[in-house]
Short mmCIF file of C-alpha atoms in Angstrom, two decimals:
data_model
loop_
_atom_site.label_atom_id
_atom_site.label_comp_id
_atom_site.label_asym_id
_atom_site.label_seq_id
_atom_site.Cartn_x
_atom_site.Cartn_y
_atom_site.Cartn_z
CA UNK D 621 260.07 28.91 -18.61
CA UNK D 622 263.46 29.79 -17.74
CA UNK D 623 264.14 30.72 -21.93
CA UNK D 624 261.99 33.13 -21.35
CA UNK D 625 263.36 34.55 -18.06
CA UNK D 626 266.90 34.67 -20.97
CA UNK D 627 265.55 36.07 -23.66
CA UNK D 628 263.66 38.51 -21.65
CA UNK D 629 266.71 39.59 -20.08
CA UNK D 630 268.17 39.33 -22.84
CA UNK D 631 266.53 42.09 -25.01
CA UNK D 632 266.66 44.25 -21.90
CA UNK D 633 270.54 44.84 -22.46
CA UNK D 634 270.20 45.32 -26.11
CA UNK D 635 267.59 48.01 -24.77
CA UNK D 636 270.15 49.55 -22.80
CA UNK D 637 273.19 49.02 -24.83
CA UNK D 638 271.55 50.51 -28.03
CA UNK D 639 270.50 53.36 -25.30
CA UNK D 640 274.13 53.83 -24.00
CA UNK D 641 274.79 54.84 -28.11
CA UNK D 642 272.46 56.72 -28.66
CA UNK D 643 273.63 58.86 -25.54
CA UNK D 644 276.77 59.09 -26.08
CA UNK D 645 276.77 60.01 -29.56
CA UNK D 646 274.62 63.10 -28.60
CA UNK D 647 277.77 63.49 -26.53
CA UNK D 648 279.78 62.88 -29.17
CA UNK D 649 277.87 65.37 -31.51
CA UNK D 650 277.84 67.79 -28.96
CA UNK D 651 281.96 68.22 -29.62
CA UNK D 652 281.72 67.56 -32.75
CA UNK D 653 279.71 71.67 -32.91
CA UNK D 654 282.53 72.82 -31.08
CA UNK D 655 284.33 72.00 -33.78
CA UNK D 656 282.05 73.04 -36.88
CA UNK D 657 281.39 76.61 -34.62
CA UNK D 658 285.09 76.39 -34.10
CA UNK D 659 285.40 76.00 -38.13
CA UNK D 660 282.24 78.74 -38.84
CA UNK D 661 284.83 81.49 -36.86
CA UNK D 662 287.47 80.95 -38.69
CA UNK D 663 285.74 81.37 -42.16
CA UNK D 664 284.14 84.87 -40.29
CA UNK D 665 287.34 85.71 -39.07
CA UNK D 666 288.09 84.75 -42.10
CA UNK D 667 286.37 87.37 -43.88
CA UNK D 668 286.54 89.40 -41.70
CA UNK D 669 289.80 90.45 -41.64
CA UNK D 670 290.49 90.42 -45.22
CA UNK D 671 287.82 92.92 -46.37
CA UNK D 672 287.41 94.96 -43.76
CA UNK D 673 290.85 94.98 -41.27
CA UNK D 674 293.94 94.32 -43.23
CA UNK D 675 295.68 95.70 -40.00
CA UNK D 676 294.72 92.54 -38.28
CA UNK D 677 296.24 89.33 -39.74
CA UNK D 678 298.34 88.60 -36.70
CA UNK D 679 294.81 87.17 -35.47
CA UNK D 680 294.38 84.95 -37.74
CA UNK D 681 298.21 83.57 -37.41
CA UNK D 682 297.37 83.10 -34.11
CA UNK D 683 293.53 80.83 -34.95
CA UNK D 684 295.63 78.95 -37.33
CA UNK D 685 298.19 77.79 -34.99
CA UNK D 686 295.34 77.43 -32.17
CA UNK D 687 296.56 80.62 -30.28
CA UNK D 688 292.96 81.47 -28.88
CA UNK D 689 294.11 82.86 -25.49
CA UNK D 690 294.25 86.31 -26.70
CA UNK D 691 290.98 87.87 -28.38
CA UNK D 692 287.26 87.08 -28.09
CA UNK D 693 287.28 84.13 -30.36
CA UNK D 694 287.27 81.46 -27.90
CA UNK D 695 284.19 82.68 -27.09
CA UNK D 696 282.09 83.35 -30.45
CA UNK D 697 283.38 79.51 -31.04
CA UNK D 698 281.28 78.41 -27.73
CA UNK D 699 278.95 80.12 -28.65
CA UNK D 700 277.86 79.17 -31.71
CA UNK D 701 278.89 75.79 -30.39
CA UNK D 702 275.85 76.37 -27.85
CA UNK D 703 273.53 78.47 -30.70
CA UNK D 704 273.90 75.10 -33.12
CA UNK D 705 273.26 72.29 -30.42
CA UNK D 706 270.46 74.03 -29.30
CA UNK D 707 269.04 73.59 -32.15
CA UNK D 708 269.33 70.16 -32.28
CA UNK D 709 269.43 68.86 -29.13
CA UNK D 710 265.90 70.87 -28.45
CA UNK D 711 264.46 68.61 -31.63
CA UNK D 712 265.05 65.69 -29.75
CA UNK D 713 264.52 66.15 -26.28
CA UNK D 714 260.84 67.35 -28.14
CA UNK D 715 260.66 64.18 -29.47
CA UNK D 716 261.07 62.23 -26.09
CA UNK D 717 258.47 60.60 -25.13
CA UNK D 718 258.50 59.27 -20.87
CA UNK D 719 257.59 62.53 -19.63
CA UNK D 720 253.74 63.08 -17.86
CA UNK D 721 251.61 65.06 -20.42
CA UNK D 722 249.15 67.00 -19.88
CA UNK D 723 252.68 68.74 -17.69
CA UNK D 724 251.19 71.56 -14.83
CA UNK D 725 253.91 74.55 -14.20
CA UNK D 726 251.98 76.33 -11.75
CA UNK D 727 253.04 73.25 -9.72
CA UNK D 728 255.92 72.29 -10.75
CA UNK D 729 257.27 75.97 -10.38
CA UNK D 730 254.78 76.15 -6.95
CA UNK D 731 256.76 77.73 -4.00
CA UNK D 732 258.39 75.15 -1.92
CA UNK D 733 259.87 73.98 -5.34
CA UNK D 734 260.88 77.62 -6.42
CA UNK D 735 262.97 77.84 -2.93
CA UNK D 736 264.68 74.32 -3.54
CA UNK D 737 266.03 75.68 -6.38
CA UNK D 738 266.83 79.08 -5.64
CA UNK D 739 268.39 77.43 -2.08
CA UNK D 740 269.95 74.49 -4.06
CA UNK D 741 271.45 77.14 -6.98
CA UNK D 742 273.36 80.04 -5.19
CA UNK D 743 273.64 78.02 -1.89
CA UNK D 744 276.16 75.54 -3.50
CA UNK D 745 277.56 77.90 -6.08
CA UNK D 746 279.08 80.08 -2.85
CA UNK D 747 280.02 76.52 -0.90
CA UNK D 748 282.04 74.71 -4.32
CA UNK D 749 283.91 78.78 -4.59
CA UNK D 750 284.46 79.15 -0.92
CA UNK D 751 286.51 74.81 -1.76
CA UNK D 752 287.54 75.81 -4.62
CA UNK D 753 289.61 79.04 -3.37
CA UNK D 754 290.58 76.82 -0.52
CA UNK D 755 291.59 73.89 -2.94
CA UNK D 756 293.15 76.62 -5.38
CA UNK D 757 295.69 78.15 -2.74
CA UNK D 758 296.23 74.27 -1.29
CA UNK D 759 297.28 73.37 -4.53
CA UNK D 760 298.26 75.93 -6.87
CA UNK D 761 299.53 74.02 -9.21
CA UNK D 762 296.04 72.30 -10.39
CA UNK D 763 294.58 75.00 -11.31
CA UNK D 764 296.80 77.36 -13.04
CA UNK D 765 294.30 75.69 -16.29
CA UNK D 766 291.42 75.88 -14.38
CA UNK D 767 292.39 80.00 -13.74
CA UNK D 768 293.15 80.37 -17.33
CA UNK D 769 289.74 79.17 -18.55
CA UNK D 770 288.28 81.78 -15.48
CA UNK D 771 290.89 84.95 -16.26
CA UNK D 772 289.35 84.39 -20.61
CA UNK D 773 286.20 84.34 -19.40
CA UNK D 774 286.64 87.69 -16.97
CA UNK D 775 288.64 89.41 -19.20
CA UNK D 776 287.48 89.22 -23.58
CA UNK D 777 284.89 90.55 -24.36
CA UNK D 778 282.84 91.01 -21.14
CA UNK D 779 279.35 91.50 -22.67
CA UNK D 780 279.04 87.67 -25.29
CA UNK D 781 281.41 86.40 -22.16
CA UNK D 782 278.38 87.35 -19.97
CA UNK D 783 275.66 86.09 -22.65
CA UNK D 784 276.58 82.90 -22.62
CA UNK D 785 277.30 82.13 -19.55
CA UNK D 786 274.05 83.65 -18.40
CA UNK D 787 271.88 82.34 -20.71
CA UNK D 788 272.97 80.70 -24.30
CA UNK D 789 275.14 78.43 -22.81
CA UNK D 790 273.19 77.04 -19.09
CA UNK D 791 270.11 76.93 -21.84
CA UNK D 792 272.53 74.51 -24.65
CA UNK D 793 274.48 73.29 -21.50
CA UNK D 794 270.37 71.81 -20.14
CA UNK D 795 269.09 70.71 -23.30
CA UNK D 796 272.30 68.96 -24.45
CA UNK D 797 272.97 66.46 -20.84
CA UNK D 798 269.20 66.92 -18.00
CA UNK D 799 267.67 66.40 -21.57
CA UNK D 800 269.42 64.50 -25.07
CA UNK D 801 271.10 62.92 -22.95
CA UNK D 802 269.89 62.13 -19.73
CA UNK D 803 265.97 61.37 -21.83
CA UNK D 804 267.90 58.66 -23.91
CA UNK D 805 269.49 56.87 -20.01
CA UNK D 806 266.63 57.38 -18.78
CA UNK D 807 264.97 54.98 -21.05
CA UNK D 808 266.99 52.22 -19.82
CA UNK D 809 268.33 53.05 -16.27
CA UNK D 810 266.49 53.60 -13.24
CA UNK D 811 266.69 57.97 -12.23
CA UNK D 812 269.73 57.56 -9.61
CA UNK D 813 272.38 55.56 -12.62
CA UNK D 814 271.10 57.65 -15.64
CA UNK D 815 271.56 61.29 -13.30
CA UNK D 816 275.02 59.70 -12.11
CA UNK D 817 275.89 58.98 -16.01
CA UNK D 818 274.62 62.72 -17.54
CA UNK D 819 276.80 64.42 -14.94
CA UNK D 820 279.48 62.51 -15.75
CA UNK D 821 279.17 63.21 -19.07
CA UNK D 822 278.52 67.07 -18.90
CA UNK D 823 281.93 66.81 -16.27
CA UNK D 824 283.95 65.26 -19.13
CA UNK D 825 282.55 68.26 -21.74
CA UNK D 826 284.44 71.50 -19.32
CA UNK D 827 287.86 69.44 -20.42
CA UNK D 828 290.08 69.89 -17.08
CA UNK D 829 289.76 67.97 -13.54
CA UNK D 830 288.96 71.35 -11.36
CA UNK D 831 285.63 72.36 -14.50
CA UNK D 832 285.27 68.40 -14.28
CA UNK D 833 284.60 68.10 -11.37
CA UNK D 834 282.57 70.79 -9.81
CA UNK D 835 280.11 70.07 -12.88
CA UNK D 836 279.91 66.30 -12.13
CA UNK D 837 278.28 67.79 -8.76
CA UNK D 838 276.04 70.28 -10.58
CA UNK D 839 274.97 67.64 -12.94
CA UNK D 840 274.03 65.50 -10.28
CA UNK D 841 272.18 68.48 -8.00
CA UNK D 842 270.31 69.77 -11.65
CA UNK D 843 269.19 66.31 -13.18
CA UNK D 844 267.96 65.84 -9.50
CA UNK D 845 265.97 69.92 -10.47
CA UNK D 846 264.75 68.20 -13.35
CA UNK D 847 262.81 64.89 -11.66
CA UNK D 848 261.48 66.08 -9.03
CA UNK D 849 259.87 69.48 -10.49
CA UNK D 850 259.59 67.57 -14.42
CA UNK D 851 260.61 70.19 -16.58
CA UNK D 852 263.62 70.60 -18.12
CA UNK D 853 263.63 74.66 -17.35
CA UNK D 854 263.22 74.36 -13.61
CA UNK D 855 267.53 73.26 -14.18
CA UNK D 856 267.69 75.89 -16.34
CA UNK D 857 266.53 78.41 -14.11
CA UNK D 858 268.94 77.14 -11.83
CA UNK D 859 272.07 76.74 -13.69
CA UNK D 860 271.84 80.60 -14.58
CA UNK D 861 271.62 81.43 -10.90
CA UNK D 862 274.49 79.26 -10.60
CA UNK D 863 276.19 81.82 -13.17
CA UNK D 864 274.63 84.13 -11.96
CA UNK D 865 276.00 83.63 -8.38
CA UNK D 866 279.53 83.12 -9.95
CA UNK D 867 279.26 86.54 -10.86
CA UNK D 868 277.93 88.27 -7.79
CA UNK D 869 280.62 86.88 -5.80
CA UNK D 870 283.77 87.83 -8.77
CA UNK D 871 282.57 90.70 -8.28
CA UNK D 872 282.40 90.66 -4.48
CA UNK D 873 286.07 89.71 -4.67
CA UNK D 874 287.56 92.90 -6.30
CA UNK D 875 286.12 95.04 -4.09
CA UNK D 876 288.85 96.31 -1.86
CA UNK D 877 288.56 97.48 2.28
CA UNK D 878 288.14 96.56 5.33
CA UNK D 879 284.86 94.41 6.34
CA UNK D 880 285.89 92.39 3.46
CA UNK D 881 286.58 89.85 5.15
CA UNK D 882 283.46 89.88 7.15
CA UNK D 883 282.01 90.10 4.47
CA UNK D 884 283.57 86.98 3.51
CA UNK D 885 282.58 85.03 6.53
CA UNK D 886 279.02 86.37 6.02
CA UNK D 887 278.44 85.19 2.67
CA UNK D 888 280.20 81.62 3.04
CA UNK D 889 277.98 81.26 6.18
CA UNK D 890 274.41 82.08 4.54
CA UNK D 891 275.91 80.04 1.57
CA UNK D 892 275.71 77.42 3.87
CA UNK D 893 272.30 77.45 4.82
CA UNK D 894 270.76 77.90 1.72
CA UNK D 895 272.47 75.16 0.26
CA UNK D 896 272.15 72.73 3.58
CA UNK D 897 268.35 73.47 3.26
CA UNK D 898 267.38 73.50 -0.78
CA UNK D 899 269.96 70.05 -0.57
CA UNK D 900 267.73 69.17 2.18
CA UNK D 901 264.64 70.22 0.45
CA UNK D 902 265.48 68.34 -2.65
CA UNK D 903 266.10 65.00 -1.39
CA UNK D 904 262.99 65.00 0.59
CA UNK D 905 261.00 65.64 -3.05
CA UNK D 906 263.32 63.00 -4.85
CA UNK D 907 261.81 60.37 -2.46
CA UNK D 908 257.98 61.12 -1.76
CA UNK D 909 258.54 61.49 -6.07
CA UNK D 910 260.68 57.85 -5.97
CA UNK D 911 258.35 56.27 -3.77
CA UNK D 912 254.86 57.44 -5.39
CA UNK D 913 256.61 55.70 -9.21
CA UNK D 914 256.76 52.33 -6.68
CA UNK D 915 253.49 52.02 -5.50
CA UNK D 916 252.07 53.77 -9.25
#
């Protein structure tokens, strides 16, 4: 009997090890896609400059020196990388086996779930932005790299940047982390462990401390939305809402006038209420589903 238990535990460890390796390989694959996208964009840029725009040879020199802070090159690399990951991880997600079939999208996007999704995403973005603003004022040195990234996204090629930030990026990241990676982890771990692991990798993926911290927190919430609703479309929607709210806040912040401080206070108050209502509803639905799974 002891030998049977021991063999079972050993087999379970092997399964977990394999699952972790597969999830990490997907994560590393997503990073390699960025390198591949860099090469593709470099080739296209070289052909463009050589054939059509020989006056801008200095652009190639900047790229060759990894000086991509000037011009839209970096956002194009991110865009191409996101498309490549979306195709690859979309296939992996489709092959996952633990999801419920047949699935009711009408139930998943019931009015209550839509309210939770909206409140959590919009409220979370407002609260997080306010906290980042306070932390940035207190610890400006820590935020240097983060501010450079944000300035780059807001300044260069606004059309392709918004298309990436508001659509392609969120969809791609959801299929990578709440799709392919979460599905693998969930095969061998309880959901809360699987969700924490994918959120941690999501934070690391952003490659700087500040973005990494808020990406981790966002990843936890998006993973819970995926679990509660049962569909990746829900957390894609929440991710798009989160990024869209961030752009809206930036637009409001750019407005000048005597009423701005009051608008900021009201916005923050609304954000807190939405976030508390959304996360409370999310936690309640999460606990209900956990209980149903334990009883089944």
